């Protein structure tokens, strides 16, 4: 049997080496841990958040849970309006949402899909009390005790067995709606007997009690409930069997049942409140975009939309995003080639001039980095306008008539000129660093073998400078497709990029989902082009020096 080699401390050599290697890896990991954490926080997490936001769509289901459930069986492609239970569910969902001030956010989300939904939800939220009063006022007229919060609390609060399922469901409902935890202790638990006897009223009262206790920090025993509990109670009384009930407010409940109090006709009331509720469009929009996740943002990003019949193109007057994508790619390529054409001779001069002269020229190349981007862009706006410096010079030397000044601003030409100037150093520096490494003796050797100046350059020098061109091209192209300040200032309506639209949706329209989808598509396009470049040129050939 072969003897196992051992380390100085007596442990097997293989185990000792493995332990030393493991310690070495842990030390290396500890050294790069701050950098990894920085990259994770500033790069990976934002990208993951953007990807998630581009498909996130839980606001509809969280704000209108009962409406979404009631709409599930409705045929949105037909010509019939939703049935009465849908309007009833919308009333109770909308009432809670308006009290939580969330109905406007839902309207804003749906307005991205159908114009007018924002104002519809905002105006409807103000009228929920009027609908509830159709039942609340007759109930109050029947017995003044119904106007006392203690009556409601005594009726619904537990006296024996609590309905924990109902309480948990309403906690989750309020938490999803408000976006804040609803797990605080409250001085209320729904009574199981009453919740079985009056399920709708118990649900709405419990939702109110959870909301005021967890979101408003108030004791439900000392407060009057929302008016929405009244129509829920009247609805339950129409079908409740009170013969065996002997709990609190038993006589009041029987009197209310015998009085046959009115229940709002929710279909009629919503139609009277706003005629849009009597049309198919808002209900189709709610049902179509009721999923927790959606592809709608990505469809909107390519000028399409989700409809009850499936995917369809946006109206022609709204189809602009595909045009912006194409313009962004095409103009970024033009800017990249312009930088190559202008930057290559400068980089060659830097690499072949004496050191003192090269340093002066290099300072001129770096000078734009010491000037604000906004200042440089504004300077081009002054120079390129019809009454600007360039047109004045052209008129002065007679190349252009005074009444025929060139239009070089607020178009694609202005964007290309300004961005070429701004991004030119990013092309020159990689090419210069690579050209510095090319020995001049190669060209002299080629000429000594009979090559002309052009042949020596094209066959010997240029192939060795390609890695610098590749590195500069990647830098310039990726930077250019993400620029939005320069196109916004000098591009006008015809020279803006897709990044300007992303900035608009983030800062102005607040449609972050669409902005995230546009950003994701732009990221995917860059990765595809990066892959194509790797296949054609080879990413290993890209060098920065």
Coordinates of N, CA, C and O in Angstrom, one line a residue, residues 16 31 71 103 110 166 168 172 176 223 237 251 270 277-278 296 307 338-339 364 381 385 394 445 481 489 514 523:
X16 N -4.2 19.4 2.9 CA -3.5 20.7 3.3 C -3.5 21.7 2.1 O -3.7 22.9 2.3
X31 N -11.3 40.7 -0.9 CA -10.7 41.9 -1.5 C -11.6 42.5 -2.5 O -11.7 43.7 -2.6
X71 N -65.7 40.2 -13.2 CA -65.5 40.4 -14.7 C -65.0 39.1 -15.4 O -64.9 39.0 -16.6
X103 N -57.7 55.4 -6.0 CA -58.4 55.3 -7.3 C -57.8 56.2 -8.4 O -57.9 55.8 -9.5
X110 N -54.6 53.0 -16.0 CA -55.5 52.6 -17.1 C -55.6 53.6 -18.2 O -55.9 53.3 -19.4
X166 N -62.2 35.8 7.6 CA -62.6 37.1 7.1 C -61.7 38.2 7.5 O -61.3 39.1 6.7
X168 N -58.5 38.0 8.2 CA -57.2 37.9 7.5 C -57.3 38.3 6.0 O -56.4 39.0 5.5
X172 N -55.3 41.5 4.3 CA -54.5 41.4 3.0 C -55.0 42.3 2.0 O -54.3 43.0 1.2
X176 N -52.7 45.2 0.4 CA -52.4 45.3 -1.0 C -52.8 46.6 -1.6 O -52.1 47.2 -2.5
X223 N -65.6 55.0 16.3 CA -65.8 55.7 15.1 C -67.0 55.2 14.4 O -67.5 54.1 14.6
X237 N -79.9 42.0 4.2 CA -81.2 41.8 4.8 C -82.3 41.3 3.9 O -83.3 40.7 4.3
X251 N -83.6 43.5 17.1 CA -84.9 44.1 16.8 C -84.7 45.1 15.7 O -85.5 45.3 14.8
X270 N -74.2 54.1 -11.7 CA -73.0 54.4 -12.4 C -73.2 55.0 -13.8 O -72.4 55.9 -14.2
X277 N -69.5 54.8 -18.0 CA -69.8 53.5 -17.4 C -70.9 52.7 -18.1 O -71.0 51.5 -17.8
X278 N -71.7 53.3 -18.9 CA -72.7 52.6 -19.7 C -72.2 52.2 -21.0 O -73.0 51.8 -21.9
X296 N -48.4 44.2 -21.8 CA -48.9 45.5 -22.4 C -47.9 46.5 -22.6 O -47.9 47.3 -23.6
X307 N -55.9 44.2 -26.6 CA -57.3 44.4 -26.8 C -58.1 43.2 -26.4 O -57.5 42.1 -26.3
X338 N -18.9 58.8 -38.2 CA -18.3 60.1 -38.3 C -17.1 60.3 -37.3 O -16.1 60.9 -37.6
X339 N -17.3 59.7 -36.1 CA -16.2 59.7 -35.2 C -15.0 59.0 -35.7 O -13.8 59.4 -35.4
X364 N -5.7 69.3 -26.2 CA -6.8 69.8 -27.0 C -7.9 68.8 -27.1 O -9.1 69.1 -27.2
X381 N -25.9 74.9 -30.3 CA -27.2 75.4 -30.6 C -27.0 76.9 -31.1 O -27.7 77.3 -32.1
X385 N -27.7 77.6 -35.4 CA -29.0 78.3 -35.7 C -28.8 79.2 -36.9 O -27.7 79.6 -37.3
X394 N -20.8 81.8 -43.5 CA -21.1 81.4 -44.8 C -21.7 82.6 -45.6 O -21.4 82.7 -46.8
X445 N 9.8 48.6 -42.9 CA 10.1 47.3 -43.5 C 9.2 47.0 -44.7 O 9.7 46.5 -45.7
X481 N -26.6 55.9 -28.2 CA -28.0 55.5 -28.1 C -28.6 55.8 -26.8 O -29.8 55.8 -26.7
X489 N -31.9 69.2 -27.0 CA -31.6 70.6 -27.2 C -31.5 71.0 -28.6 O -32.0 72.0 -29.1
X514 N -43.8 51.6 -19.1 CA -43.5 51.8 -20.5 C -42.0 52.2 -20.7 O -41.3 51.7 -21.5
X523 N -31.8 47.8 -24.2 CA -30.7 47.0 -23.7 C -30.5 45.7 -24.5 O -29.4 45.3 -24.8

